XYZ file of C-alpha atoms in Angstrom:
95
model
C -15.819 1.706 -3.018
C -14.861 5.326 -2.392
C -14.705 7.655 -5.422
C -11.172 8.236 -6.620
C -10.383 11.557 -8.215
C -8.659 10.842 -11.519
C -5.680 13.020 -12.454
C -5.851 15.162 -15.570
C -3.142 15.525 -18.161
C -0.663 13.138 -19.680
C -0.607 9.622 -18.325
C 2.725 8.152 -17.397
C 3.604 4.450 -17.383
C 5.270 2.666 -14.487
C 8.455 2.573 -16.553
C 8.545 6.379 -16.561
C 9.111 6.289 -12.800
C 12.473 4.564 -13.009
C 13.781 2.535 -10.026
C 11.846 3.191 -6.835
C 13.409 2.763 -3.468
C 10.394 3.429 -1.302
C 6.569 3.705 -1.747
C 4.067 4.941 0.826
C 0.431 3.875 0.406
C -2.730 4.608 2.365
C -4.623 1.893 4.149
C -7.703 1.275 6.282
C -5.880 -1.383 8.260
C -2.664 -3.414 8.226
C -1.850 -6.577 10.073
C 1.515 -7.706 11.459
C 2.006 -10.074 8.441
C 1.896 -7.117 6.043
C -1.605 -7.607 4.689
C -3.185 -4.241 3.844
C -6.880 -3.373 3.673
C -7.581 -0.617 1.171
C -10.689 0.726 -0.547
C -11.223 -2.493 -2.541
C -10.383 -1.295 -6.052
C -6.978 -2.990 -6.329
C -5.267 0.153 -7.684
C -2.405 0.120 -5.292
C -1.953 -3.719 -5.518
C -1.568 -3.435 -9.279
C 0.911 -0.573 -8.890
C 2.904 -2.399 -6.129
C 3.152 -5.557 -8.288
C 5.321 -3.491 -10.679
C 7.589 -2.036 -7.947
C 9.329 -5.140 -6.739
C 12.422 -4.356 -4.743
C 11.080 -1.132 -3.314
C 10.345 -0.765 0.411
C 6.611 -0.418 0.859
C 4.951 1.288 3.913
C 1.314 1.837 4.720
C 0.134 4.828 6.747
C -2.416 4.028 9.489
C -3.582 4.949 12.951
C -2.610 2.849 15.961
C -6.040 1.195 16.206
C -5.767 0.067 12.558
C -2.608 -1.985 13.230
C -3.862 -5.507 13.744
C -2.482 -8.937 14.709
C -1.186 -11.206 11.958
C -3.980 -12.896 9.976
C -6.604 -10.277 10.837
C -6.720 -8.826 7.302
C -7.780 -11.352 4.641
C -5.486 -11.551 1.623
C -5.353 -13.457 -1.681
C -2.771 -13.855 -4.397
C -3.588 -10.448 -5.888
C -2.967 -8.530 -2.683
C 0.534 -7.100 -2.374
C 1.942 -7.096 1.168
C 3.615 -4.056 2.769
C 6.847 -4.226 4.725
C 6.185 -1.440 7.203
C 3.284 0.261 8.981
C 3.699 3.930 9.767
C 1.558 5.039 12.781
C 1.694 8.166 14.904
C 3.913 6.197 17.361
C 6.533 5.289 14.752
C 7.543 2.914 11.998
C 6.802 -0.778 12.518
C 8.647 -3.384 10.420
C 6.284 -6.190 9.331
C 6.836 -9.818 8.399
C 5.238 -10.314 4.936
C 4.627 -13.997 4.287
């Protein structure tokens, strides 16, 4: 688990964000089914669970874009709809 720098100042709830149309998240790998491998803390998955309806994209390098089923996922893992790589935007097929 990599250390995460916590923000300082007032905390805002998800409701303070209003309606989101798009969210971009980091990833270590993404497979063609939309499963995302992160740092293992579940922070983004908890956030994404509250952003239903928003388009979600993960930013990765080409070699981190894997075939469907290569990234293990369970019911707490939130899929992404797009992978953004240096070569472009790749629509995914979340199951």
